[in-house]
Coordinates of C-alpha atoms and ligand atoms in Angstrom, one line a residue:
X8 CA 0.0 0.0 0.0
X9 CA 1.7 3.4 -0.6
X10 CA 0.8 6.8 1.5
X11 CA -2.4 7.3 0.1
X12 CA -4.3 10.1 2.5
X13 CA -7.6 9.0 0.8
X14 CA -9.9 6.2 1.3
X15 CA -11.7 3.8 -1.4
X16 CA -14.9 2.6 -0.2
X17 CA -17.0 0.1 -2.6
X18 CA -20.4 -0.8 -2.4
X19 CA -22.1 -2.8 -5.8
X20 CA -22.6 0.3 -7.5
X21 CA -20.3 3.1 -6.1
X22 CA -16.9 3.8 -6.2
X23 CA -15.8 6.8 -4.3
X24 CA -12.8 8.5 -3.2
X25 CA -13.1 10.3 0.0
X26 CA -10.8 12.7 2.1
X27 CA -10.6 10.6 5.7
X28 CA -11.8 13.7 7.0
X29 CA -15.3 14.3 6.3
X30 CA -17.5 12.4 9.1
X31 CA -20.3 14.0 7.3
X32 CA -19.9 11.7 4.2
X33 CA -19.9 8.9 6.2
X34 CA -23.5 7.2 5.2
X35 CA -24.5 3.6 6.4
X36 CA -25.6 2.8 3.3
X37 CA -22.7 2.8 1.4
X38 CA -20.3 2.3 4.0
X39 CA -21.8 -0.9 5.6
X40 CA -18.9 -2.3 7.5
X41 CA -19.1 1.1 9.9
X42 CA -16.8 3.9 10.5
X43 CA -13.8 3.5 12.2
X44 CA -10.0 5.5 13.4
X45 CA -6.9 4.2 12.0
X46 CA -3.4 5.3 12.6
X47 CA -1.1 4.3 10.0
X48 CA 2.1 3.3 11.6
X49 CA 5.1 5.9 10.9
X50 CA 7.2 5.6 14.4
X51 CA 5.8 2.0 15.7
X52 CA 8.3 0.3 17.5
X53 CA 8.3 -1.7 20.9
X54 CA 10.7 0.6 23.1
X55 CA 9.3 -0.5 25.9
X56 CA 7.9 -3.4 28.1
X57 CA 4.2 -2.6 29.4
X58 CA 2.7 -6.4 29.0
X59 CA 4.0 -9.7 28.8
X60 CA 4.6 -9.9 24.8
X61 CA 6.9 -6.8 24.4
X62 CA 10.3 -7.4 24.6
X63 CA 12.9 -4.5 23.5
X64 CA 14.8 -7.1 22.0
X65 CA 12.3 -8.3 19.6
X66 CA 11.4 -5.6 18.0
X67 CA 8.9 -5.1 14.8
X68 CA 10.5 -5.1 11.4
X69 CA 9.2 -1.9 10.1
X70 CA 8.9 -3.4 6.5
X71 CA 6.7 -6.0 7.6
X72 CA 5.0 -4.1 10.2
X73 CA 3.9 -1.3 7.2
X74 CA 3.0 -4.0 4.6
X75 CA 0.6 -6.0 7.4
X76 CA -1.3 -2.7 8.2
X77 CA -1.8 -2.2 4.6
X78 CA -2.9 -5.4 4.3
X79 CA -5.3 -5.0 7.6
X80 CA -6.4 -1.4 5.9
X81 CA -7.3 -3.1 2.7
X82 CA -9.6 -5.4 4.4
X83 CA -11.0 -3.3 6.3
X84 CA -12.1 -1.0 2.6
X85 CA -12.9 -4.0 1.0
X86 CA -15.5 -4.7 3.1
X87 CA -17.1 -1.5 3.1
X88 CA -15.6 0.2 6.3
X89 CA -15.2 4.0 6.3
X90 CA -11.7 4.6 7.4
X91 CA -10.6 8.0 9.1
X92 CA -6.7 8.5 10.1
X93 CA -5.3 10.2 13.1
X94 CA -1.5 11.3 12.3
X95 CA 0.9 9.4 14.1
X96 CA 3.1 11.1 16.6
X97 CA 6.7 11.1 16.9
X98 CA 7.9 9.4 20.2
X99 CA 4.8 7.5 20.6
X100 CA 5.2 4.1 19.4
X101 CA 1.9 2.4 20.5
X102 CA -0.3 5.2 19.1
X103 CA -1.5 3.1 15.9
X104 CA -3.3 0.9 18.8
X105 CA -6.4 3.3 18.4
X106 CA -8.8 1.1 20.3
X107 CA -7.4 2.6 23.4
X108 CA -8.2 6.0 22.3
X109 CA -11.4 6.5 23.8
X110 CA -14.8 4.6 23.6
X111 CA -17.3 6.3 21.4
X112 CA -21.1 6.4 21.4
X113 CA -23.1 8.8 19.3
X114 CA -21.1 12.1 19.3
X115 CA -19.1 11.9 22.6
X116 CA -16.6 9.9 23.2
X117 CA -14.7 9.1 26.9
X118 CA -11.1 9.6 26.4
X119 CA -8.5 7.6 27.2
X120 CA -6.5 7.7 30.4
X121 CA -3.8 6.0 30.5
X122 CA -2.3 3.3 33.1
X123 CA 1.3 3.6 32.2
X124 CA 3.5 6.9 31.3
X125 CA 4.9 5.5 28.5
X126 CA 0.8 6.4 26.5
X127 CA 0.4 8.9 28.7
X128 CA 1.6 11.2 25.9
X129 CA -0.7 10.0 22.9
X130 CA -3.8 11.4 25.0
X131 CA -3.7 15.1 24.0
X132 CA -3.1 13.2 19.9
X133 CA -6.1 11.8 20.3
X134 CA -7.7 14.5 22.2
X135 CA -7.2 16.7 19.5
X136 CA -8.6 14.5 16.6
X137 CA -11.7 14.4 18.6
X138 CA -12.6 17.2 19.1
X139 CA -11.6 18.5 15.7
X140 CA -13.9 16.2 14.3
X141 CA -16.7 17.2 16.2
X142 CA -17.5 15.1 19.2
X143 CA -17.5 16.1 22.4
X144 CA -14.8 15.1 24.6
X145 CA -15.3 13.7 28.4
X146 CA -13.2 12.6 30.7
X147 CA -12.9 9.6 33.9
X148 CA -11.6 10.6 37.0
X149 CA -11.5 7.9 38.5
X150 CA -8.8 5.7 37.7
X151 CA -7.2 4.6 34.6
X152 CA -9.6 4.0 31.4
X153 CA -7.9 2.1 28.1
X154 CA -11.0 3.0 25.7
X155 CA -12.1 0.4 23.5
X156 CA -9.2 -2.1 24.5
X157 CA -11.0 -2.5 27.7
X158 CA -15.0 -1.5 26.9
X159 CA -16.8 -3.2 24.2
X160 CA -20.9 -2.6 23.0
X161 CA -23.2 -5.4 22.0
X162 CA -26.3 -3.4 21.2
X163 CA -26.4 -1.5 23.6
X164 CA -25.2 -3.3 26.2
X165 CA -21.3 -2.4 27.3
X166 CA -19.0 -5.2 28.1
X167 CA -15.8 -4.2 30.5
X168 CA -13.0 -5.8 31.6
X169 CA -10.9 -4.2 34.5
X170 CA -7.6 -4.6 36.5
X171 CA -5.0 -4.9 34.2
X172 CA -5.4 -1.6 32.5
X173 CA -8.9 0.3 33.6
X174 CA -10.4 0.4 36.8
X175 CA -13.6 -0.5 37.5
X176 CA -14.5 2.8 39.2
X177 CA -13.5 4.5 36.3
X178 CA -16.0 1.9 34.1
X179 CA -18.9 3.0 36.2
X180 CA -18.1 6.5 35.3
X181 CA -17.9 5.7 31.7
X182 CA -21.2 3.6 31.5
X183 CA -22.3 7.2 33.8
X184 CA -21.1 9.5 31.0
X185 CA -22.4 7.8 28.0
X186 CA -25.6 6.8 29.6
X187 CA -25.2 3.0 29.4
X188 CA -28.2 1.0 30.8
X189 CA -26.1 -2.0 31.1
X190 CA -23.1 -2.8 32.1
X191 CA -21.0 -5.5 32.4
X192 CA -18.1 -5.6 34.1
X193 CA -15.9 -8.5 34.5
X194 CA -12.3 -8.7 35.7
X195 CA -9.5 -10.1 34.0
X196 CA -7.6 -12.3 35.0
X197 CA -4.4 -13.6 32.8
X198 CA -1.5 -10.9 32.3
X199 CA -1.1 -12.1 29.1
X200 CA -4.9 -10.8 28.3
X201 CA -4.5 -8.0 29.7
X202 CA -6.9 -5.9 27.7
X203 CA -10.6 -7.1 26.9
X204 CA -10.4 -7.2 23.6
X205 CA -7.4 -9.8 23.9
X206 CA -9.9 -12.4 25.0
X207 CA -13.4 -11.2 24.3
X208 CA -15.4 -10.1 21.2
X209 CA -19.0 -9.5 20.7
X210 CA -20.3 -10.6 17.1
X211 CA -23.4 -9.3 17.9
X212 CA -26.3 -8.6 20.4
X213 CA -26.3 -12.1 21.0
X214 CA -22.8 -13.8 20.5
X215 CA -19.3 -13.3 21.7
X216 CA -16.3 -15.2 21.1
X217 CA -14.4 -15.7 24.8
X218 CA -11.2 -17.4 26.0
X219 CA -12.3 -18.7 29.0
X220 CA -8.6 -18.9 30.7
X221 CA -8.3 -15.6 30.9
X222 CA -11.4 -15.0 32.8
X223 CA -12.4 -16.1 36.8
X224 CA -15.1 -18.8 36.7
X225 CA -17.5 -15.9 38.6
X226 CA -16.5 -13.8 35.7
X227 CA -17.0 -16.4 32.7
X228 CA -20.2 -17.0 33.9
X229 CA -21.2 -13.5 34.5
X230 CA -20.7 -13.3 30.6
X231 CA -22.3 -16.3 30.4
X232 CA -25.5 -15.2 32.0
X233 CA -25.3 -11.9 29.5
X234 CA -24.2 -13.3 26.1
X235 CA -24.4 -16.5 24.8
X236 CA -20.2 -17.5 24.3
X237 CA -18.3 -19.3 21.2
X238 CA -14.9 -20.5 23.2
X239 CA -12.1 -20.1 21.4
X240 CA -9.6 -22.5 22.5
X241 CA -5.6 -21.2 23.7
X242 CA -4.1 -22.0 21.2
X243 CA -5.9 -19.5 19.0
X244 CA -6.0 -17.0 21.6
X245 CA -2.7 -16.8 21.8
X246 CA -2.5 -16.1 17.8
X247 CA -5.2 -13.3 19.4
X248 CA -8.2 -14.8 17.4
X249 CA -10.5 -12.6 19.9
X250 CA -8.8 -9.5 18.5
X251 CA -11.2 -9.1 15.6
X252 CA -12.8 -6.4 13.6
X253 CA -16.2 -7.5 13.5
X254 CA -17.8 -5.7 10.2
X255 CA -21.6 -7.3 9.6
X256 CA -21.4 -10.9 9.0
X257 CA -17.9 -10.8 7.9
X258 CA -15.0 -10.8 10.7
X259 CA -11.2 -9.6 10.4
X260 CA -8.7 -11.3 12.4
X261 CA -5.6 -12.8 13.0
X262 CA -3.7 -15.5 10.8
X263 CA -3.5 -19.4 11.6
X264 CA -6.5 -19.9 13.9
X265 CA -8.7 -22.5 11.8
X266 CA -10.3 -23.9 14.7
X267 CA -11.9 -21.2 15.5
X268 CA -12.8 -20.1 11.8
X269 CA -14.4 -22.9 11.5
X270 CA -16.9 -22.4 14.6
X271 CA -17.4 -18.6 13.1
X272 CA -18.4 -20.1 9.8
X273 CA -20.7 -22.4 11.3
X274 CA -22.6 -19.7 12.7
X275 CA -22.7 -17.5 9.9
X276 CA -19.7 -15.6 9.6
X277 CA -17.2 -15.3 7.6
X278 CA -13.6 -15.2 8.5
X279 CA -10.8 -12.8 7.2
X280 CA -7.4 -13.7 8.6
X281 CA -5.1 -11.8 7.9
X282 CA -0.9 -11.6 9.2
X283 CA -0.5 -9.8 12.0
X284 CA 2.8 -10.8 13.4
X285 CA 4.4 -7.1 13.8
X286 CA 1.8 -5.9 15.8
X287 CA 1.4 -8.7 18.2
X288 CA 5.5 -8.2 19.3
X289 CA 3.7 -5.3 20.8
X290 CA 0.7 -7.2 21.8
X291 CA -1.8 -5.9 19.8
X292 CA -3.8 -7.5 16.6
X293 CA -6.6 -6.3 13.9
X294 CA -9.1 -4.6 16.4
X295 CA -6.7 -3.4 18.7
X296 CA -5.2 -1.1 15.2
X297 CA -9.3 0.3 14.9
X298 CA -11.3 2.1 16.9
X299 CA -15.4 2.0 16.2
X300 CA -16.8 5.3 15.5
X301 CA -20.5 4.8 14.9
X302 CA -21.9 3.4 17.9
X303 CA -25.6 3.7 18.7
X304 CA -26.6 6.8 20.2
X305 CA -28.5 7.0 23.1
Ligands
LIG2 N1 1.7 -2.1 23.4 C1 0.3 -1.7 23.6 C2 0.0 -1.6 25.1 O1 0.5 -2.4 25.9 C3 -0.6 -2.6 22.9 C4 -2.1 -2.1 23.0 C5 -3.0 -3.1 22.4 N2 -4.3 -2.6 22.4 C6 -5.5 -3.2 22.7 N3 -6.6 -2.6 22.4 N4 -5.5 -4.4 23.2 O2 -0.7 -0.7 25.6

């Protein structure tokens, strides 16, 4: 993929070329896989060790990392996403992860806060993009809040995981702030899934995939009681299989995980793998690199 600032977004009849920045294009109809934040990767690196799969020494080949996004990106158009691009600061390797931007719902959106210094910096990035794209910004107060890495709708229903990364004082403030009727708030458990959408992924109103492991058994069966669960074995959780970019019917998400393709397809959906290797040096996959921007409004 080269630098292309502009999007292609294909429905049956319509070919369009779009400036990322015009929310007000953005039209269900054409767009049906949603709209969503990207951050193509200029200064991604792993300089630093804030979960269990960074390691300085193993760092991302830049090549690679730049040709898998594109690869990711191109999925994503192909199946009719709206993409919009927040420029990618210098110094701040993790700041293509834009699921931990902020969590979105009609026109406000909760920004992030931050557990660990080394993001700390990407806030006022993000901040910025936000409100120059018209939503209005709030804010937790309570603890530390990872946006959609740790808070995930189904309908309108909000999934949370806490104690790795967010707090679940500062979830309660979120579901307060957005006007969430339900939430659901579960804590995690495995260091190695350390952000919900590591190990948890809502298809729908209805259906989630889960690795168990990284749950307690109060908390699987808390999500248990709330949505029914696909289980994704460890294998392919490891590979980050829960890390997808649900779009419709069709679902983007890591390479070599057939087991759990296979229980997608035989529910309906239809599986998009695609390398990610790069990205999970840092610990991060396909939904992790997106952050939903159309969310039901209240
Ligand atoms: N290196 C990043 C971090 O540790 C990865 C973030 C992954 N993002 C996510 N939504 N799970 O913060």
């Amino acid at each position: 993929m080269g630098g292309s600032e502009f999007t292609l977004g294909q429905s049956a009849s319509v070919n369009c070329y779009r400036r990322g920045m015009a929310p007000e294009g953005f039209s269900r109809a054409i767009f049906p896989g949603g709209r969503w934040l990207v951050c193509r990767p200029k200064d991604y690196d792993v300089r630093y060790v804030i979960n269990p799969w960074m390691n300085t020494s193993v760092v991302p080949e830049r090549e690679l990392a730049a040709s898998q996004w594109g690869n990711l990106h191109h999925h994503l158009i192909r199946l009719g996403a709206w993409l919009e691009y927040v420029e990618h600061a210098d110094g701040q390797p993790d700041m293509v992860f834009t699921a931990n931007a902020g969590l979105v719902r009609g026109k406000d959106v909760v920004l992030a806060r931050f557990r660990h210094r080394e993001r700390q910096g990407e806030e006022r990035h993000f901040r910025a993009w936000f409100e120059a794209n018209g939503f209005t910004v709030r804010e937790v107060t309570r603890g530390s809040f990872e946006g959609e890495g740790d808070a995930l709708f189904s309908g309108s229903r909000l999934f949370c995981g806490y104690g790795f990364r967010s707090d679940a004082a500062a979830h309660e403030e979120v579901a307060a702030l957005l006007g969430v009727s339900e939430l659901v708030a579960v804590e995690l458990k495995d260091p190695r899934f350390y952000h919900l959408d590591t190990c948890f992924c809502p298809l729908n109103d209805s259906l989630a995939l889960v690795y168990p492991g990284a749950f307690s058994q109060q908390g699987l069966d808390l999500l248990g009681r709330s949505i029914e669960l696909i289980r994704v074995p460890e294998r392919d959780a490891l590979h980050f299989v829960c890390n997808a970019v649900v779009l419709g019917r069709n679902v983007v998400l890591p390479a070599g995980c057939p087991d759990t393709y296979g229980m997608l397809q035989m529910r309906g959906f239809s599986p998009f793998p695609v390398a990610l290797s790069e990205f999970i040096k840092a610990g991060g996959a396909a939904k992790c690199l997106s952050l939903k921007l159309e969310q039901e409004a209240r």
